[in-house]
Amino acid sequence: MSWDWQVFCQDTMDREVVQSCFGKGGDITYLDWMLSAWGWTGACPSFRV
């Protein structure tokens, strides 16, 4: 079973594969979303009340 890594390079709005896996000019890719989620997951424990 192989993983289709191109899905992470797709724009989240129109699902077109972008040249770089990181969105530019306001475009957001699935890789951007995933890295943002990991950042929030790591940051939330430091915000404990």
PDB file with SEQRES, HELIX, SHEET and CRYST1 records, atoms N, CA, C and O in Angstrom:
SEQRES   1 A   49  MET SER TRP ASP TRP GLN VAL PHE CYS GLN ASP THR MET          
SEQRES   2 A   49  ASP ARG GLU VAL VAL GLN SER CYS PHE GLY LYS GLY GLY          
SEQRES   3 A   49  ASP ILE THR TYR LEU ASP TRP MET LEU SER ALA TRP GLY          
SEQRES   4 A   49  TRP THR GLY ALA CYS PRO SER PHE ARG VAL                      
HELIX    1 AA1 TRP A    5  CYS A    9  5                                   5    
HELIX    2 AA2 TYR A   30  ALA A   43  1                                  14    
HELIX    3 AA3 CYS A   44  PHE A   47  5                                   4    
CRYST1    1.000    1.000    1.000  90.00  90.00  90.00 P 1           1          
ATOM      1  N   MET A   1       0.840  -1.169   0.000  1.00  0.00           N  
ATOM      2  CA  MET A   1       0.000   0.000   0.000  1.00  0.00           C  
ATOM      3  C   MET A   1       0.891   1.241   0.000  1.00  0.00           C  
ATOM      4  O   MET A   1       1.779   1.376   0.842  1.00  0.00           O  
ATOM      5  N   SER A   2       0.652   2.130  -0.935  1.00  0.00           N  
ATOM      6  CA  SER A   2       1.466   3.335  -1.000  1.00  0.00           C  
ATOM      7  C   SER A   2       0.608   4.555  -0.664  1.00  0.00           C  
ATOM      8  O   SER A   2      -0.601   4.570  -0.895  1.00  0.00           O  
ATOM      9  N   TRP A   3       1.249   5.551  -0.126  1.00  0.00           N  
ATOM     10  CA  TRP A   3       0.575   6.764   0.292  1.00  0.00           C  
ATOM     11  C   TRP A   3       0.738   7.803  -0.826  1.00  0.00           C  
ATOM     12  O   TRP A   3       1.834   7.985  -1.356  1.00  0.00           O  
ATOM     13  N   ASP A   4      -0.344   8.472  -1.173  1.00  0.00           N  
ATOM     14  CA  ASP A   4      -0.286   9.530  -2.175  1.00  0.00           C  
ATOM     15  C   ASP A   4       0.073  10.832  -1.479  1.00  0.00           C  
ATOM     16  O   ASP A   4      -0.801  11.503  -0.931  1.00  0.00           O  
ATOM     17  N   TRP A   5       1.346  11.195  -1.495  1.00  0.00           N  
ATOM     18  CA  TRP A   5       1.827  12.376  -0.783  1.00  0.00           C  
ATOM     19  C   TRP A   5       1.387  13.669  -1.452  1.00  0.00           C  
ATOM     20  O   TRP A   5       1.451  14.732  -0.833  1.00  0.00           O  
ATOM     21  N   GLN A   6       0.939  13.602  -2.712  1.00  0.00           N  
ATOM     22  CA  GLN A   6       0.526  14.823  -3.405  1.00  0.00           C  
ATOM     23  C   GLN A   6      -0.684  15.478  -2.757  1.00  0.00           C  
ATOM     24  O   GLN A   6      -0.913  16.673  -2.944  1.00  0.00           O  
ATOM     25  N   VAL A   7      -1.455  14.719  -2.005  1.00  0.00           N  
ATOM     26  CA  VAL A   7      -2.634  15.294  -1.365  1.00  0.00           C  
ATOM     27  C   VAL A   7      -2.246  16.437  -0.432  1.00  0.00           C  
ATOM     28  O   VAL A   7      -3.031  17.367  -0.245  1.00  0.00           O  
ATOM     29  N   PHE A   8      -1.058  16.388   0.153  1.00  0.00           N  
ATOM     30  CA  PHE A   8      -0.625  17.445   1.065  1.00  0.00           C  
ATOM     31  C   PHE A   8      -0.220  18.713   0.320  1.00  0.00           C  
ATOM     32  O   PHE A   8      -0.122  19.782   0.923  1.00  0.00           O  
ATOM     33  N   CYS A   9       0.013  18.603  -0.978  1.00  0.00           N  
ATOM     34  CA  CYS A   9       0.409  19.758  -1.788  1.00  0.00           C  
ATOM     35  C   CYS A   9      -0.786  20.370  -2.515  1.00  0.00           C  
ATOM     36  O   CYS A   9      -0.605  21.244  -3.363  1.00  0.00           O  
ATOM     37  N   GLN A  10      -1.983  19.934  -2.203  1.00  0.00           N  
ATOM     38  CA  GLN A  10      -3.178  20.474  -2.842  1.00  0.00           C  
ATOM     39  C   GLN A  10      -3.670  21.709  -2.096  1.00  0.00           C  
ATOM     40  O   GLN A  10      -3.616  21.786  -0.868  1.00  0.00           O  
ATOM     41  N   ASP A  11      -4.150  22.669  -2.876  1.00  0.00           N  
ATOM     42  CA  ASP A  11      -4.810  23.849  -2.316  1.00  0.00           C  
ATOM     43  C   ASP A  11      -6.118  23.382  -1.680  1.00  0.00           C  
ATOM     44  O   ASP A  11      -6.820  22.548  -2.252  1.00  0.00           O  
ATOM     45  N   THR A  12      -6.447  23.905  -0.514  1.00  0.00           N  
ATOM     46  CA  THR A  12      -7.645  23.433   0.188  1.00  0.00           C  
ATOM     47  C   THR A  12      -8.935  23.951  -0.438  1.00  0.00           C  
ATOM     48  O   THR A  12     -10.003  23.395  -0.182  1.00  0.00           O  
ATOM     49  N   MET A  13      -8.862  24.997  -1.249  1.00  0.00           N  
ATOM     50  CA  MET A  13     -10.076  25.550  -1.854  1.00  0.00           C  
ATOM     51  C   MET A  13     -10.456  24.834  -3.155  1.00  0.00           C  
ATOM     52  O   MET A  13     -11.597  24.402  -3.319  1.00  0.00           O  
ATOM     53  N   ASP A  14      -9.504  24.713  -4.071  1.00  0.00           N  
ATOM     54  CA  ASP A  14      -9.843  24.142  -5.375  1.00  0.00           C  
ATOM     55  C   ASP A  14      -9.191  22.789  -5.641  1.00  0.00           C  
ATOM     56  O   ASP A  14      -9.367  22.206  -6.711  1.00  0.00           O  
ATOM     57  N   ARG A  15      -8.444  22.300  -4.672  1.00  0.00           N  
ATOM     58  CA  ARG A  15      -7.783  20.990  -4.728  1.00  0.00           C  
ATOM     59  C   ARG A  15      -6.810  20.837  -5.894  1.00  0.00           C  
ATOM     60  O   ARG A  15      -6.547  19.720  -6.341  1.00  0.00           O  
ATOM     61  N   GLU A  16      -6.276  21.951  -6.386  1.00  0.00           N  
ATOM     62  CA  GLU A  16      -5.239  21.887  -7.401  1.00  0.00           C  
ATOM     63  C   GLU A  16      -3.899  21.735  -6.705  1.00  0.00           C  
ATOM     64  O   GLU A  16      -3.657  22.341  -5.661  1.00  0.00           O  
ATOM     65  N   VAL A  17      -3.024  20.917  -7.294  1.00  0.00           N  
ATOM     66  CA  VAL A  17      -1.688  20.730  -6.722  1.00  0.00           C  
ATOM     67  C   VAL A  17      -0.879  21.987  -7.008  1.00  0.00           C  
ATOM     68  O   VAL A  17      -0.791  22.433  -8.152  1.00  0.00           O  
ATOM     69  N   VAL A  18      -0.289  22.556  -5.957  1.00  0.00           N  
ATOM     70  CA  VAL A  18       0.527  23.757  -6.107  1.00  0.00           C  
ATOM     71  C   VAL A  18       1.984  23.365  -6.278  1.00  0.00           C  
ATOM     72  O   VAL A  18       2.386  22.261  -5.909  1.00  0.00           O  
ATOM     73  N   GLN A  19       2.773  24.273  -6.840  1.00  0.00           N  
ATOM     74  CA  GLN A  19       4.164  23.961  -7.148  1.00  0.00           C  
ATOM     75  C   GLN A  19       4.965  23.631  -5.888  1.00  0.00           C  
ATOM     76  O   GLN A  19       5.739  22.674  -5.866  1.00  0.00           O  
ATOM     77  N   SER A  20       4.772  24.426  -4.856  1.00  0.00           N  
ATOM     78  CA  SER A  20       5.414  24.173  -3.568  1.00  0.00           C  
ATOM     79  C   SER A  20       4.350  23.618  -2.633  1.00  0.00           C  
ATOM     80  O   SER A  20       3.179  23.980  -2.752  1.00  0.00           O  
ATOM     81  N   CYS A  21       4.722  22.767  -1.727  1.00  0.00           N  
ATOM     82  CA  CYS A  21       3.728  22.200  -0.807  1.00  0.00           C  
ATOM     83  C   CYS A  21       3.287  23.210   0.245  1.00  0.00           C  
ATOM     84  O   CYS A  21       2.378  22.935   1.029  1.00  0.00           O  
ATOM     85  N   PHE A  22       3.926  24.379   0.267  1.00  0.00           N  
ATOM     86  CA  PHE A  22       3.513  25.440   1.170  1.00  0.00           C  
ATOM     87  C   PHE A  22       2.778  26.495   0.358  1.00  0.00           C  
ATOM     88  O   PHE A  22       3.267  26.942  -0.680  1.00  0.00           O  
ATOM     89  N   GLY A  23       1.603  26.891   0.832  1.00  0.00           N  
ATOM     90  CA  GLY A  23       0.802  27.868   0.115  1.00  0.00           C  
ATOM     91  C   GLY A  23       1.481  29.233   0.072  1.00  0.00           C  
ATOM     92  O   GLY A  23       2.210  29.614   0.989  1.00  0.00           O  
ATOM     93  N   LYS A  24       1.226  29.955  -1.009  1.00  0.00           N  
ATOM     94  CA  LYS A  24       1.796  31.294  -1.163  1.00  0.00           C  
ATOM     95  C   LYS A  24       0.679  32.252  -1.532  1.00  0.00           C  
ATOM     96  O   LYS A  24      -0.290  31.860  -2.182  1.00  0.00           O  
ATOM     97  N   GLY A  25       0.809  33.491  -1.126  1.00  0.00           N  
ATOM     98  CA  GLY A  25      -0.157  34.508  -1.501  1.00  0.00           C  
ATOM     99  C   GLY A  25      -1.550  34.260  -0.956  1.00  0.00           C  
ATOM    100  O   GLY A  25      -2.540  34.550  -1.628  1.00  0.00           O  
ATOM    101  N   GLY A  26      -1.640  33.732   0.242  1.00  0.00           N  
ATOM    102  CA  GLY A  26      -2.940  33.480   0.853  1.00  0.00           C  
ATOM    103  C   GLY A  26      -3.499  32.096   0.594  1.00  0.00           C  
ATOM    104  O   GLY A  26      -4.514  31.718   1.180  1.00  0.00           O  
ATOM    105  N   ASP A  27      -2.846  31.328  -0.282  1.00  0.00           N  
ATOM    106  CA  ASP A  27      -3.286  29.950  -0.515  1.00  0.00           C  
ATOM    107  C   ASP A  27      -2.872  29.081   0.657  1.00  0.00           C  
ATOM    108  O   ASP A  27      -1.795  29.267   1.224  1.00  0.00           O  
ATOM    109  N   ILE A  28      -3.716  28.139   1.019  1.00  0.00           N  
ATOM    110  CA  ILE A  28      -3.421  27.238   2.126  1.00  0.00           C  
ATOM    111  C   ILE A  28      -3.478  25.814   1.593  1.00  0.00           C  
ATOM    112  O   ILE A  28      -4.451  25.422   0.948  1.00  0.00           O  
ATOM    113  N   THR A  29      -2.427  25.042   1.866  1.00  0.00           N  
ATOM    114  CA  THR A  29      -2.403  23.640   1.458  1.00  0.00           C  
ATOM    115  C   THR A  29      -2.722  22.760   2.664  1.00  0.00           C  
ATOM    116  O   THR A  29      -2.741  23.222   3.804  1.00  0.00           O  
ATOM    117  N   TYR A  30      -2.967  21.503   2.387  1.00  0.00           N  
ATOM    118  CA  TYR A  30      -3.230  20.566   3.482  1.00  0.00           C  
ATOM    119  C   TYR A  30      -2.000  20.414   4.373  1.00  0.00           C  
ATOM    120  O   TYR A  30      -2.132  20.175   5.573  1.00  0.00           O  
ATOM    121  N   LEU A  31      -0.808  20.550   3.799  1.00  0.00           N  
ATOM    122  CA  LEU A  31       0.410  20.494   4.610  1.00  0.00           C  
ATOM    123  C   LEU A  31       0.454  21.677   5.572  1.00  0.00           C  
ATOM    124  O   LEU A  31       0.843  21.520   6.729  1.00  0.00           O  
ATOM    125  N   ASP A  32       0.056  22.867   5.099  1.00  0.00           N  
ATOM    126  CA  ASP A  32      -0.025  24.040   5.985  1.00  0.00           C  
ATOM    127  C   ASP A  32      -0.972  23.776   7.146  1.00  0.00           C  
ATOM    128  O   ASP A  32      -0.656  24.082   8.295  1.00  0.00           O  
ATOM    129  N   TRP A  33      -2.135  23.206   6.841  1.00  0.00           N  
ATOM    130  CA  TRP A  33      -3.118  22.888   7.882  1.00  0.00           C  
ATOM    131  C   TRP A  33      -2.544  21.919   8.908  1.00  0.00           C  
ATOM    132  O   TRP A  33      -2.693  22.110  10.115  1.00  0.00           O  
ATOM    133  N   MET A  34      -1.883  20.877   8.407  1.00  0.00           N  
ATOM    134  CA  MET A  34      -1.358  19.850   9.301  1.00  0.00           C  
ATOM    135  C   MET A  34      -0.274  20.424  10.216  1.00  0.00           C  
ATOM    136  O   MET A  34      -0.264  20.143  11.414  1.00  0.00           O  
ATOM    137  N   LEU A  35       0.627  21.217   9.664  1.00  0.00           N  
ATOM    138  CA  LEU A  35       1.683  21.809  10.488  1.00  0.00           C  
ATOM    139  C   LEU A  35       1.113  22.795  11.490  1.00  0.00           C  
ATOM    140  O   LEU A  35       1.605  22.888  12.615  1.00  0.00           O  
ATOM    141  N   SER A  36       0.090  23.529  11.103  1.00  0.00           N  
ATOM    142  CA  SER A  36      -0.569  24.452  12.022  1.00  0.00           C  
ATOM    143  C   SER A  36      -1.226  23.687  13.171  1.00  0.00           C  
ATOM    144  O   SER A  36      -1.137  24.097  14.328  1.00  0.00           O  
ATOM    145  N   ALA A  37      -1.879  22.585  12.849  1.00  0.00           N  
ATOM    146  CA  ALA A  37      -2.525  21.774  13.887  1.00  0.00           C  
ATOM    147  C   ALA A  37      -1.495  21.203  14.853  1.00  0.00           C  
ATOM    148  O   ALA A  37      -1.723  21.190  16.063  1.00  0.00           O  
ATOM    149  N   TRP A  38      -0.369  20.734  14.333  1.00  0.00           N  
ATOM    150  CA  TRP A  38       0.684  20.214  15.209  1.00  0.00           C  
ATOM    151  C   TRP A  38       1.223  21.322  16.100  1.00  0.00           C  
ATOM    152  O   TRP A  38       1.528  21.084  17.269  1.00  0.00           O  
ATOM    153  N   GLY A  39       1.343  22.535  15.558  1.00  0.00           N  
ATOM    154  CA  GLY A  39       1.823  23.664  16.359  1.00  0.00           C  
ATOM    155  C   GLY A  39       0.878  23.977  17.498  1.00  0.00           C  
ATOM    156  O   GLY A  39       1.316  24.201  18.626  1.00  0.00           O  
ATOM    157  N   TRP A  40      -0.433  23.995  17.213  1.00  0.00           N  
ATOM    158  CA  TRP A  40      -1.407  24.254  18.263  1.00  0.00           C  
ATOM    159  C   TRP A  40      -1.438  23.121  19.281  1.00  0.00           C  
ATOM    160  O   TRP A  40      -1.625  23.364  20.474  1.00  0.00           O  
ATOM    161  N   THR A  41      -1.257  21.893  18.824  1.00  0.00           N  
ATOM    162  CA  THR A  41      -1.242  20.751  19.744  1.00  0.00           C  
ATOM    163  C   THR A  41      -0.063  20.860  20.705  1.00  0.00           C  
ATOM    164  O   THR A  41      -0.183  20.536  21.887  1.00  0.00           O  
ATOM    165  N   GLY A  42       1.072  21.316  20.190  1.00  0.00           N  
ATOM    166  CA  GLY A  42       2.238  21.492  21.052  1.00  0.00           C  
ATOM    167  C   GLY A  42       2.133  22.703  21.943  1.00  0.00           C  
ATOM    168  O   GLY A  42       2.682  22.709  23.045  1.00  0.00           O  
ATOM    169  N   ALA A  43       1.433  23.737  21.488  1.00  0.00           N  
ATOM    170  CA  ALA A  43       1.346  24.979  22.250  1.00  0.00           C  
ATOM    171  C   ALA A  43       0.287  24.915  23.358  1.00  0.00           C  
ATOM    172  O   ALA A  43       0.453  25.545  24.402  1.00  0.00           O  
ATOM    173  N   CYS A  44      -0.771  24.180  23.150  1.00  0.00           N  
ATOM    174  CA  CYS A  44      -1.873  24.162  24.121  1.00  0.00           C  
ATOM    175  C   CYS A  44      -1.473  23.701  25.513  1.00  0.00           C  
ATOM    176  O   CYS A  44      -1.940  24.291  26.487  1.00  0.00           O  
ATOM    177  N   PRO A  45      -0.637  22.679  25.664  1.00  0.00           N  
ATOM    178  CA  PRO A  45      -0.253  22.305  27.030  1.00  0.00           C  
ATOM    179  C   PRO A  45       0.462  23.421  27.781  1.00  0.00           C  
ATOM    180  O   PRO A  45       0.421  23.453  29.011  1.00  0.00           O  
ATOM    181  N   SER A  46       1.111  24.329  27.074  1.00  0.00           N  
ATOM    182  CA  SER A  46       1.806  25.428  27.767  1.00  0.00           C  
ATOM    183  C   SER A  46       0.841  26.527  28.205  1.00  0.00           C  
ATOM    184  O   SER A  46       1.232  27.420  28.958  1.00  0.00           O  
ATOM    185  N   PHE A  47      -0.412  26.480  27.748  1.00  0.00           N  
ATOM    186  CA  PHE A  47      -1.420  27.480  28.113  1.00  0.00           C  
ATOM    187  C   PHE A  47      -2.335  26.988  29.220  1.00  0.00           C  
ATOM    188  O   PHE A  47      -3.396  27.570  29.446  1.00  0.00           O  
ATOM    189  N   ARG A  48      -1.947  25.929  29.912  1.00  0.00           N  
ATOM    190  CA  ARG A  48      -2.829  25.405  30.977  1.00  0.00           C  
ATOM    191  C   ARG A  48      -3.136  26.473  31.997  1.00  0.00           C  
ATOM    192  O   ARG A  48      -2.292  27.302  32.339  1.00  0.00           O  
ATOM    193  N   VAL A  49      -4.339  26.435  32.463  1.00  0.00           N  
ATOM    194  CA  VAL A  49      -4.784  27.423  33.455  1.00  0.00           C  
ATOM    195  C   VAL A  49      -4.617  26.861  34.845  1.00  0.00           C  
ATOM    196  O   VAL A  49      -4.934  27.534  35.826  1.00  0.00           O  
TER     197      VAL A  49                                                      
END                                                                             
